[in-house]
Tab-separated table of C-alpha atoms in Angstrom:
chain	number	residue	atom	x	y	z
A	126	MET	CA	-68.308	-75.513	-199.062
A	127	THR	CA	-69.477	-78.196	-196.309
A	128	THR	CA	-66.730	-79.823	-193.727
A	129	ALA	CA	-67.117	-82.969	-195.647
A	130	LEU	CA	-66.279	-81.405	-199.008
A	131	GLU	CA	-63.616	-79.436	-197.246
A	132	ARG	CA	-62.104	-82.790	-196.293
A	133	ILE	CA	-62.483	-84.659	-200.006
A	134	ALA	CA	-60.870	-81.299	-201.320
A	135	ASP	CA	-57.964	-81.507	-198.806
A	136	LYS	CA	-57.305	-84.983	-199.821
A	137	ALA	CA	-57.398	-84.402	-203.622
A	138	ARG	CA	-54.870	-81.563	-202.722
A	139	ARG	CA	-52.577	-83.319	-200.818
A	140	GLU	CA	-52.945	-86.581	-203.066
A	141	PRO	CA	-53.054	-85.561	-206.751
A	142	THR	CA	-53.593	-88.911	-208.234
A	143	LEU	CA	-55.797	-90.508	-205.389
A	144	GLN	CA	-58.665	-92.608	-207.068
A	145	PHE	CA	-62.166	-91.791	-205.071
A	146	THR	CA	-64.027	-94.904	-204.492
A	147	SER	CA	-67.062	-93.692	-202.292
A	148	LEU	CA	-68.657	-90.268	-203.329
A	149	ALA	CA	-72.363	-91.051	-203.595
A	150	HIS	CA	-73.234	-90.937	-199.426
A	151	HIS	CA	-72.220	-87.048	-199.920
A	152	LEU	CA	-76.079	-87.074	-202.625
A	153	THR	CA	-78.056	-86.716	-199.003
A	154	PRO	CA	-81.305	-84.768	-199.420
A	155	GLU	CA	-80.089	-81.587	-197.678
A	156	ARG	CA	-77.773	-81.856	-200.695
A	157	LEU	CA	-80.214	-81.941	-203.434
A	158	TRP	CA	-82.646	-79.535	-201.067
A	159	GLN	CA	-79.856	-76.855	-201.546
A	160	ALA	CA	-79.187	-77.109	-204.999
A	161	LEU	CA	-83.309	-77.096	-205.705
A	162	HIS	CA	-83.931	-73.723	-204.121
A	163	HIS	CA	-80.964	-72.386	-205.885
A	164	MET	CA	-82.669	-72.732	-209.268
A	165	GLN	CA	-84.668	-69.894	-210.002
A	166	THR	CA	-88.559	-69.997	-209.386
A	167	SER	CA	-89.571	-69.135	-213.241
A	168	THR	CA	-86.736	-72.194	-214.465
A	169	ALA	CA	-88.141	-74.144	-217.352
A	170	PRO	CA	-89.440	-77.691	-217.104
A	171	GLY	CA	-88.261	-80.869	-218.313
A	172	VAL	CA	-90.249	-83.320	-220.452
A	173	ASP	CA	-92.377	-84.673	-217.550
A	174	GLY	CA	-93.649	-80.985	-217.171
A	175	VAL	CA	-93.431	-80.633	-213.378
A	176	PRO	CA	-92.762	-77.256	-212.719
A	177	HIS	CA	-90.150	-75.374	-210.068
A	178	ASP	CA	-93.277	-75.247	-207.341
A	179	GLU	CA	-94.417	-78.556	-207.704
A	180	ALA	CA	-90.794	-79.983	-207.330
A	181	VAL	CA	-90.482	-78.249	-204.268
A	182	ASP	CA	-94.254	-79.007	-202.649
A	183	THR	CA	-93.349	-82.432	-203.923
A	184	PHE	CA	-89.646	-83.094	-202.311
A	185	PRO	CA	-89.914	-85.336	-199.603
A	186	GLN	CA	-91.591	-88.080	-201.899
A	187	TRP	CA	-89.024	-88.120	-205.062
A	188	SER	CA	-85.750	-86.928	-203.410
A	189	ARG	CA	-86.213	-90.428	-201.487
A	190	GLU	CA	-86.538	-93.011	-204.356
A	191	VAL	CA	-83.651	-90.802	-206.210
A	192	LEU	CA	-81.423	-91.321	-203.473
A	193	ASN	CA	-82.874	-95.127	-203.359
A	194	ALA	CA	-82.093	-95.583	-207.602
A	195	VAL	CA	-78.739	-93.880	-207.125
A	196	HIS	CA	-77.371	-96.362	-204.395
A	197	ARG	CA	-78.308	-99.141	-206.100
A	198	LYS	CA	-77.425	-97.982	-209.637
A	199	GLY	CA	-80.847	-97.751	-210.966
A	200	TYR	CA	-81.525	-94.660	-211.207
A	201	HIS	CA	-82.150	-93.427	-215.196
A	202	PRO	CA	-82.402	-89.634	-216.221
A	203	PRO	CA	-85.277	-88.711	-218.321
A	204	PRO	CA	-84.825	-87.762	-221.834
A	205	VAL	CA	-83.685	-84.443	-221.862
A	206	ARG	CA	-85.829	-81.927	-223.961
A	207	ARG	CA	-84.529	-79.978	-226.857
A	208	VAL	CA	-85.448	-76.381	-227.708
A	209	TRP	CA	-83.924	-73.901	-230.371
A	210	ILE	CA	-82.646	-70.490	-229.337
A	211	PRO	CA	-81.473	-67.757	-231.702
A	212	LYS	CA	-77.311	-67.001	-231.759
A	213	PRO	CA	-76.739	-63.761	-230.316
A	214	GLY	CA	-76.397	-61.502	-233.660
A	215	LYS	CA	-77.128	-64.493	-235.930
A	216	ALA	CA	-80.132	-66.185	-237.684
A	217	ALA	CA	-78.486	-68.889	-237.156
A	218	LYS	CA	-80.052	-71.324	-234.281
A	219	ARG	CA	-78.133	-73.453	-231.425
A	220	PRO	CA	-79.851	-76.030	-229.072
A	221	LEU	CA	-80.171	-76.419	-225.805
A	222	GLY	CA	-80.999	-78.591	-223.457
A	223	VAL	CA	-83.769	-78.942	-220.335
A	224	PRO	CA	-83.426	-81.761	-217.717
A	225	THR	CA	-85.744	-82.687	-215.937
A	226	ILE	CA	-86.099	-80.083	-212.561
A	227	VAL	CA	-85.279	-83.113	-210.456
A	228	ASP	CA	-82.877	-84.627	-212.999
A	229	ARG	CA	-81.224	-80.920	-212.720
A	230	THR	CA	-81.245	-81.271	-208.917
A	231	LEU	CA	-79.490	-84.456	-209.031
A	232	GLN	CA	-76.547	-83.080	-211.590
A	233	ARG	CA	-76.030	-79.991	-209.557
A	234	SER	CA	-75.668	-82.275	-206.398
A	235	VAL	CA	-73.308	-84.292	-208.042
A	236	ALA	CA	-71.341	-81.514	-209.771
A	237	GLU	CA	-70.476	-79.806	-206.526
A	238	VAL	CA	-69.312	-83.090	-204.787
A	239	LEU	CA	-67.238	-83.839	-208.028
A	240	SER	CA	-65.946	-79.761	-207.641
A	241	ALA	CA	-64.328	-80.522	-204.418
A	242	ILE	CA	-62.005	-82.875	-205.962
A	243	TYR	CA	-61.431	-80.951	-209.743
A	244	GLU	CA	-60.975	-77.235	-208.599
A	245	GLN	CA	-57.640	-79.045	-206.576
A	246	ASP	CA	-56.829	-80.165	-210.044
A	247	PHE	CA	-57.632	-77.556	-212.524
A	248	LEU	CA	-54.949	-75.529	-213.692
A	249	PRO	CA	-55.096	-71.560	-212.989
A	250	VAL	CA	-55.179	-71.064	-216.469
A	251	SER	CA	-58.862	-71.812	-217.040
A	252	PHE	CA	-62.069	-69.963	-215.923
A	253	GLY	CA	-65.829	-69.911	-216.704
A	254	GLY	CA	-68.175	-72.458	-214.671
A	255	ARG	CA	-65.967	-72.861	-211.465
A	256	PRO	CA	-66.811	-71.211	-208.436
A	257	GLY	CA	-65.728	-67.662	-207.930
A	258	ARG	CA	-63.672	-67.481	-211.144
A	259	GLY	CA	-65.610	-65.718	-213.818
A	260	ALA	CA	-65.294	-63.994	-217.414
A	261	HIS	CA	-64.005	-60.765	-215.079
A	262	HIS	CA	-60.719	-62.709	-213.726
A	263	ALA	CA	-60.078	-63.942	-217.027
A	264	LEU	CA	-59.876	-60.698	-218.773
A	265	ALA	CA	-58.183	-58.893	-215.925
A	266	THR	CA	-55.363	-61.799	-216.189
A	267	LEU	CA	-55.168	-61.756	-219.645
A	268	HIS	CA	-54.732	-57.669	-219.445
A	269	HIS	CA	-52.417	-58.573	-216.952
A	270	ILE	CA	-50.007	-60.923	-219.118
A	271	LEU	CA	-50.417	-58.468	-221.981
A	272	VAL	CA	-48.765	-55.761	-220.383
A	273	ASN	CA	-46.326	-57.515	-217.897
A	274	LYS	CA	-45.307	-60.484	-219.417
A	275	ARG	CA	-43.359	-61.396	-222.803
A	276	VAL	CA	-45.611	-61.089	-225.113
A	277	ASN	CA	-45.684	-60.698	-229.398
A	278	TRP	CA	-47.750	-62.786	-230.603
A	279	VAL	CA	-51.283	-63.916	-229.658
A	280	LEU	CA	-53.228	-66.776	-230.844
A	281	GLU	CA	-57.322	-66.190	-230.637
A	282	ALA	CA	-59.182	-69.675	-230.639
A	283	ASP	CA	-62.466	-70.948	-230.560
A	284	LEU	CA	-63.715	-74.414	-229.871
A	285	LYS	CA	-66.991	-75.279	-232.736
A	286	ASN	CA	-69.343	-77.142	-231.149
A	287	VAL	CA	-67.582	-78.692	-227.484
A	288	PHE	CA	-70.824	-79.259	-225.870
A	289	GLY	CA	-72.075	-81.780	-229.034
A	290	SER	CA	-68.401	-82.825	-229.638
A	291	LEU	CA	-67.342	-84.692	-226.596
A	292	ASP	CA	-66.191	-88.130	-227.120
A	293	HIS	CA	-67.933	-90.618	-224.402
A	294	ALA	CA	-65.335	-92.853	-224.351
A	295	TRP	CA	-62.616	-90.312	-223.763
A	296	MET	CA	-64.574	-88.666	-221.083
A	297	MET	CA	-65.040	-91.599	-218.875
A	298	GLN	CA	-61.289	-92.542	-219.517
A	299	PHE	CA	-60.853	-88.735	-217.988
A	300	VAL	CA	-63.059	-89.253	-215.044
A	301	GLU	CA	-62.601	-92.323	-213.947
A	302	GLN	CA	-58.712	-90.751	-213.318
A	303	ARG	CA	-59.947	-89.256	-209.865
A	304	VAL	CA	-63.592	-90.744	-209.797
A	305	GLY	CA	-63.796	-94.636	-208.718
A	306	ASP	CA	-67.006	-94.973	-207.260
A	307	PRO	CA	-69.368	-96.949	-209.878
A	308	ARG	CA	-72.564	-95.133	-208.435
A	309	VAL	CA	-70.937	-91.899	-209.706
A	310	LEU	CA	-69.760	-93.249	-212.892
A	311	SER	CA	-72.678	-95.046	-214.044
A	312	LEU	CA	-74.545	-91.805	-213.261
A	313	ILE	CA	-72.480	-89.951	-215.262
A	314	ARG	CA	-72.403	-92.621	-218.079
A	315	ARG	CA	-76.173	-92.166	-218.717
A	316	TRP	CA	-76.435	-88.837	-218.690
A	317	LEU	CA	-74.293	-88.480	-221.408
A	318	LYS	CA	-75.715	-91.437	-223.113
A	319	VAL	CA	-79.663	-89.887	-222.256
A	320	GLY	CA	-81.415	-89.323	-225.512
A	321	VAL	CA	-82.997	-85.823	-226.639
A	322	LEU	CA	-86.499	-85.374	-226.928
A	323	GLU	CA	-87.576	-83.493	-229.744
A	324	ALA	CA	-90.924	-83.280	-232.176
A	325	GLY	CA	-92.199	-86.557	-229.984
A	326	GLU	CA	-88.854	-88.130	-231.142
A	327	ILE	CA	-86.177	-89.345	-228.461
A	328	GLN	CA	-82.858	-89.274	-230.813
A	329	PRO	CA	-79.856	-90.971	-229.202
A	330	SER	CA	-77.362	-89.397	-227.823
A	331	LEU	CA	-73.556	-90.681	-229.421
A	332	ARG	CA	-71.403	-87.760	-228.894
A	333	GLY	CA	-71.710	-84.802	-226.383
A	334	THR	CA	-73.286	-83.708	-223.508
A	335	PRO	CA	-76.415	-81.607	-223.654
A	336	GLN	CA	-75.822	-77.862	-223.013
A	337	GLY	CA	-78.406	-77.132	-220.296
A	338	GLY	CA	-77.746	-79.617	-217.530
A	339	SER	CA	-75.222	-78.532	-214.762
A	340	ILE	CA	-72.832	-81.326	-215.108
A	341	SER	CA	-72.299	-80.522	-218.763
A	342	VAL	CA	-70.310	-77.420	-217.870
A	343	LEU	CA	-67.932	-79.189	-214.814
A	344	LEU	CA	-67.636	-82.221	-217.532
A	345	SER	CA	-66.627	-79.862	-220.305
A	346	ASN	CA	-63.766	-78.583	-218.153
A	347	VAL	CA	-62.866	-82.149	-217.219
A	348	TYR	CA	-62.301	-83.096	-221.001
A	349	LEU	CA	-60.661	-79.717	-222.167
A	350	HIS	CA	-58.530	-80.058	-218.598
A	351	TYR	CA	-56.874	-83.165	-219.662
A	352	VAL	CA	-56.838	-82.295	-223.537
A	353	LEU	CA	-55.530	-78.841	-223.511
A	354	ASP	CA	-54.504	-77.290	-220.351
A	355	LEU	CA	-52.564	-80.100	-218.961
A	356	TRP	CA	-51.250	-80.746	-222.381
A	357	PHE	CA	-49.936	-76.927	-222.976
A	358	GLN	CA	-48.760	-77.424	-219.213
A	359	LYS	CA	-46.465	-80.089	-219.382
A	360	ALA	CA	-45.828	-81.055	-222.896
A	361	ILE	CA	-45.861	-77.569	-225.277
A	362	LYS	CA	-44.421	-74.940	-222.754
A	363	PRO	CA	-41.068	-77.462	-222.069
A	364	ARG	CA	-40.494	-77.456	-225.364
A	365	LEU	CA	-40.883	-73.638	-226.250
A	366	GLU	CA	-37.919	-70.867	-226.728
A	367	GLY	CA	-39.715	-68.017	-224.997
A	368	GLU	CA	-42.502	-67.576	-222.494
A	369	ALA	CA	-46.181	-68.721	-223.200
A	370	TYR	CA	-49.153	-68.229	-221.069
A	371	LEU	CA	-52.919	-69.864	-221.820
A	372	VAL	CA	-55.984	-68.327	-221.057
A	373	ARG	CA	-59.165	-70.085	-221.228
A	374	TYR	CA	-62.589	-69.688	-220.752
A	375	VAL	CA	-64.773	-72.300	-221.601
A	376	ASP	CA	-64.326	-73.159	-225.150
A	377	ASP	CA	-63.031	-69.548	-225.463
A	378	PHE	CA	-59.012	-69.702	-225.024
A	379	VAL	CA	-55.862	-67.089	-225.856
A	380	VAL	CA	-52.656	-68.164	-226.354
A	381	CYS	CA	-49.605	-65.525	-225.761
A	382	PHE	CA	-46.217	-66.597	-227.072
A	383	GLU	CA	-42.829	-64.518	-226.542
A	384	HIS	CA	-41.912	-65.347	-229.974
A	385	GLN	CA	-43.266	-65.685	-233.766
A	386	ARG	CA	-41.966	-69.780	-234.464
A	387	ASP	CA	-43.347	-70.908	-230.866
A	388	ALA	CA	-46.251	-69.626	-231.732
A	389	GLU	CA	-46.386	-71.060	-235.520
A	390	ARG	CA	-45.247	-74.454	-234.056
A	391	PHE	CA	-47.765	-75.004	-231.689
A	392	GLN	CA	-50.775	-73.652	-233.832
A	393	ALA	CA	-49.575	-76.348	-236.296
A	394	VAL	CA	-49.990	-79.113	-233.766
A	395	LEU	CA	-53.046	-77.982	-232.011
A	396	SER	CA	-55.634	-78.807	-234.558
A	397	GLN	CA	-53.646	-82.186	-234.559
A	398	ARG	CA	-54.625	-82.401	-230.611
A	399	LEU	CA	-57.836	-81.624	-230.641
A	400	ASN	CA	-58.626	-84.243	-233.436
A	401	LYS	CA	-57.258	-87.251	-231.741
A	402	PHE	CA	-60.015	-86.059	-229.237
A	403	GLY	CA	-63.082	-85.269	-231.628
A	404	LEU	CA	-62.688	-81.416	-231.358
A	405	ASP	CA	-62.156	-78.815	-234.411
A	406	LEU	CA	-61.085	-75.391	-234.035
A	407	GLU	CA	-63.713	-72.617	-235.404
A	408	PRO	CA	-61.799	-71.268	-238.336
A	409	THR	CA	-63.588	-67.964	-238.400
A	410	LYS	CA	-62.426	-67.451	-235.192
A	411	THR	CA	-59.154	-68.787	-234.836
A	412	ARG	CA	-56.109	-66.824	-235.621
A	413	LEU	CA	-52.724	-65.795	-235.356
A	414	ILE	CA	-52.207	-62.111	-234.777
A	415	ALA	CA	-49.052	-60.072	-233.982
A	416	PHE	CA	-49.662	-58.054	-230.351
A	417	GLY	CA	-47.853	-56.195	-228.002
A	418	PRO	CA	-45.148	-53.555	-227.276
A	419	ARG	CA	-42.996	-54.925	-230.546
A	420	ALA	CA	-45.939	-55.006	-233.029
A	421	LEU	CA	-47.234	-51.161	-231.761
A	422	GLN	CA	-43.355	-50.067	-231.839
A	423	GLU	CA	-43.567	-51.497	-235.800
A	424	ALA	CA	-46.733	-50.005	-236.603
A	425	GLN	CA	-45.883	-46.350	-236.282
A	426	GLN	CA	-43.011	-46.832	-238.844
A	427	PRO	CA	-43.968	-45.070	-241.957
A	428	GLY	CA	-46.096	-47.120	-244.540
A	429	ARG	CA	-47.407	-49.996	-241.723
A	430	LYS	CA	-50.784	-50.241	-240.413
A	431	LYS	CA	-52.090	-50.044	-236.786
A	432	PRO	CA	-51.698	-53.274	-234.643
A	433	GLU	CA	-54.272	-55.975	-234.908
A	434	THR	CA	-56.869	-56.259	-232.610
A	435	LEU	CA	-57.401	-59.220	-230.136
A	436	TYR	CA	-61.285	-60.387	-229.341
A	437	PHE	CA	-62.297	-62.277	-226.363
A	438	LEU	CA	-65.071	-62.701	-224.097
A	439	GLY	CA	-67.499	-59.686	-225.592
A	440	PHE	CA	-64.070	-56.850	-226.099
A	441	THR	CA	-62.021	-55.759	-228.614
A	442	HIS	CA	-58.471	-55.233	-227.118
A	443	TYR	CA	-55.761	-53.104	-228.775
A	444	CYS	CA	-52.496	-52.023	-228.374
A	445	THR	CA	-52.058	-47.917	-227.115
A	446	ARG	CA	-49.851	-45.853	-225.010
A	447	THR	CA	-50.790	-44.593	-221.611
A	448	ARG	CA	-50.236	-40.708	-221.024
A	449	HIS	CA	-46.956	-41.119	-219.917
A	450	GLY	CA	-46.024	-43.356	-223.416
A	451	ALA	CA	-45.744	-46.888	-221.807
A	452	PHE	CA	-47.160	-49.611	-223.445
A	453	GLN	CA	-51.264	-50.365	-222.700
A	454	VAL	CA	-53.968	-52.630	-223.640
A	455	GLY	CA	-57.186	-50.702	-224.372
A	456	ARG	CA	-60.180	-52.258	-224.083
A	457	LYS	CA	-63.424	-51.777	-225.542
A	458	THR	CA	-67.035	-53.546	-226.074
A	459	GLU	CA	-66.954	-55.283	-229.337
A	460	LYS	CA	-68.955	-53.758	-232.053
A	461	SER	CA	-70.740	-56.474	-232.763
A	462	ARG	CA	-72.010	-57.096	-228.895
A	463	LEU	CA	-72.704	-53.724	-228.666
A	464	LYS	CA	-75.109	-54.013	-231.778
A	465	ARG	CA	-76.451	-56.592	-230.460
A	466	THR	CA	-77.142	-55.137	-226.915
A	467	LEU	CA	-78.592	-51.650	-228.849
A	468	GLN	CA	-81.064	-54.082	-230.843
A	469	HIS	CA	-82.219	-55.231	-227.850
A	470	LEU	CA	-82.274	-52.232	-225.528
A	471	HIS	CA	-84.475	-50.829	-228.830
A	472	SER	CA	-87.073	-54.026	-228.907
A	473	VAL	CA	-87.651	-53.965	-224.951
A	474	MET	CA	-87.964	-50.403	-225.543
A	475	ARG	CA	-90.749	-51.025	-228.002
A	476	GLN	CA	-92.526	-53.298	-226.194
A	477	ILE	CA	-93.238	-50.656	-222.999
A	478	LEU	CA	-94.345	-48.581	-225.313
A	479	HIS	CA	-97.013	-47.395	-223.730
A	480	ASP	CA	-96.221	-48.294	-219.931
A	481	PRO	CA	-96.036	-45.324	-217.074
A	482	VAL	CA	-93.024	-43.292	-217.876
A	483	GLU	CA	-92.001	-44.460	-214.046
A	484	ASP	CA	-91.874	-48.082	-215.378
A	485	GLN	CA	-90.282	-47.558	-218.243
A	486	SER	CA	-87.547	-45.894	-216.510
A	487	ARG	CA	-87.711	-49.176	-214.088
A	488	ARG	CA	-87.106	-51.249	-216.894
A	489	ILE	CA	-84.186	-49.163	-218.504
A	490	ASN	CA	-82.485	-49.109	-215.716
A	491	GLU	CA	-82.508	-53.420	-215.792
A	492	LEU	CA	-80.932	-53.526	-218.774
A	493	LEU	CA	-78.756	-50.742	-218.358
A	494	ARG	CA	-77.402	-51.897	-215.006
A	495	GLY	CA	-76.979	-55.165	-216.364
A	496	HIS	CA	-74.814	-53.954	-219.804
A	497	TYR	CA	-72.705	-51.454	-217.006
A	498	ALA	CA	-72.497	-54.618	-214.815
A	499	TYR	CA	-70.386	-56.789	-217.327
A	500	PHE	CA	-68.757	-54.006	-219.825
A	501	GLY	CA	-68.152	-51.563	-217.182
A	502	MET	CA	-64.139	-52.858	-217.176
A	503	ALA	CA	-61.903	-49.896	-217.178
A	504	GLY	CA	-61.212	-48.336	-220.230
A	505	ASN	CA	-64.341	-49.388	-221.829
A	506	TYR	CA	-65.975	-45.765	-220.572
A	507	ARG	CA	-66.864	-44.819	-224.262
A	508	SER	CA	-68.359	-48.009	-225.143
A	509	LEU	CA	-71.051	-47.402	-222.065
A	510	LYS	CA	-71.059	-43.498	-222.512
A	511	GLN	CA	-72.910	-44.823	-226.104
A	512	VAL	CA	-74.997	-47.060	-225.397
A	513	TYR	CA	-76.357	-44.562	-222.474
A	514	ARG	CA	-76.547	-40.955	-225.455
A	515	VAL	CA	-79.068	-43.978	-227.496
A	516	VAL	CA	-80.684	-44.791	-224.989
A	517	LEU	CA	-81.493	-41.304	-224.492
A	518	ARG	CA	-82.503	-40.580	-227.829
A	519	TYR	CA	-84.252	-43.330	-228.046
A	520	TRP	CA	-86.379	-43.234	-225.396
A	521	ARG	CA	-87.571	-39.409	-226.013
A	522	ARG	CA	-88.335	-40.612	-229.622
A	523	MET	CA	-90.419	-43.062	-227.777
A	524	LEU	CA	-91.905	-40.784	-225.168
A	525	SER	CA	-92.543	-38.108	-228.417
A	526	ARG	CA	-94.938	-41.007	-230.283
A	527	ARG	CA	-97.204	-41.638	-227.077
A	528	SER	CA	-98.871	-38.620	-228.055
A	529	GLN	CA	-99.821	-36.827	-231.523
A	530	LYS	CA	-100.061	-33.093	-229.664
A	531	SER	CA	-96.553	-31.689	-229.828
A	532	PRO	CA	-93.019	-33.963	-229.418
A	533	VAL	CA	-91.137	-34.603	-226.043
A	534	THR	CA	-88.635	-31.591	-226.465
A	535	TRP	CA	-85.004	-32.204	-224.674
A	536	GLU	CA	-85.623	-29.464	-221.953
A	537	ALA	CA	-88.791	-31.678	-221.253
A	538	LEU	CA	-86.983	-34.736	-221.082
A	539	LEU	CA	-84.119	-33.399	-218.799
A	540	ARG	CA	-87.456	-31.854	-216.311
A	541	ILE	CA	-88.606	-36.391	-216.893
A	542	LEU	CA	-85.122	-37.461	-215.891
A	543	GLN	CA	-85.179	-35.290	-212.984
A	544	ARG	CA	-87.844	-37.248	-211.275
A	545	PHE	CA	-87.043	-40.474	-213.348
A	546	PRO	CA	-83.141	-41.062	-214.005
A	547	LEU	CA	-81.659	-43.035	-215.703
A	548	LYS	CA	-78.646	-44.881	-215.282
A	549	ARG	CA	-75.146	-43.248	-215.599
A	550	PRO	CA	-72.024	-45.128	-217.394
A	551	LYS	CA	-69.960	-46.258	-213.981
A	552	LEU	CA	-67.086	-48.189	-214.099
A	553	SER	CA	-66.401	-50.860	-211.206
A	554	LEU	CA	-64.101	-53.295	-212.423
A	555	PRO	CA	-60.224	-52.392	-212.697
A	556	TYR	CA	-57.605	-53.293	-214.930
A	557	VAL	CA	-55.883	-55.230	-212.672
A	558	ALA	CA	-56.225	-58.965	-211.858
A	559	LEU	CA	-56.098	-60.262	-208.045
A	560	PRO	CA	-53.495	-61.918	-207.454
A	561	GLN	CA	-54.903	-65.435	-206.725
A	562	TYR	CA	-55.439	-64.957	-210.691
A	563	ILE	CA	-52.117	-64.025	-211.892
A	564	ILE	CA	-50.335	-66.818	-213.935
A	565	LEU	CA	-46.950	-67.027	-213.617
């Protein structure tokens, strides 16, 4: 963060109700240049068809024009190109908005300036789309709460189509709590209203913000900060009889309770609260379960079933005990995510069937490294090992299909692995949360 943004952050921290009326002057050519180079060079172009390298070459010209338009409130973002991408593990597809690279650069710059303010307002219960706070921090924090706090019930919830459901009027009211610069407000309002280009026709945006723009995640976090996080902290927790904790990652969240009655009362009013602001819960992904030391103890009685499992951010969380008999939360890769990973590995390995063995090894290791990097959390070694074993078996069959003379035996595969080893499973992330993320 630059010195100018540090001053904004410090002022926002010291004055929680201050409305910032002058922010657009922080949108400088240097900030645009940094935002442009933060993108991948292979990023997809928008409706204008301008690729990343051309945007870099013509930067002096368009950056001056864009900033002049912003200061006179004359900037009109081009329509967002809509593409449909398949949902992981499903036949259905979901829409993705692709702004132009120039517009994406401006969005990222504005989001950086606004983050200096809102990072002082956001509560520690929210993760995702925030600097230094990712899925692993949310998972470690949830584990800390389940093990160390008085938790007996967990509400697992998922919001339906958040990016496409945000109410524009409420969104602007929330933003105006902290932002009073008319130039920045004009930008946000036009980004919300910009049309979507699909099949040669521009469709108006009456609700939501196109998923894919750099400003979309920040705006959704601002929206949910007021609708959910702040409401839970200020209005709900003081009225509960026992302890309660919220952990949210963008539109996925879990709420942990000490008492069942508190959990049921919260579940009853949650839908009403969300409906007021145009949001809905995904019924297939929302449920209240008994989870914790008491649930595990009751499950050990004759005729009782095992405690239900909790699904959050690609992991299945379950009640278990340590070797010393203390309560522990186990975690493993969720079955649907594991199946999706193996299907993707098989698909890629089929594509590289006739590549040199060295190139195959390199490509497989890239996939394994990415899988281990996310799912390599403590307690999940068995799932990682399962992926490794499946890859070994499939690679041997794949190499055997390259020749009609003789199949590749396990002994031959071991000799290949000595020259071109595959990355073995490795746990790189611990159970415990970092102190600054622990929710008290």
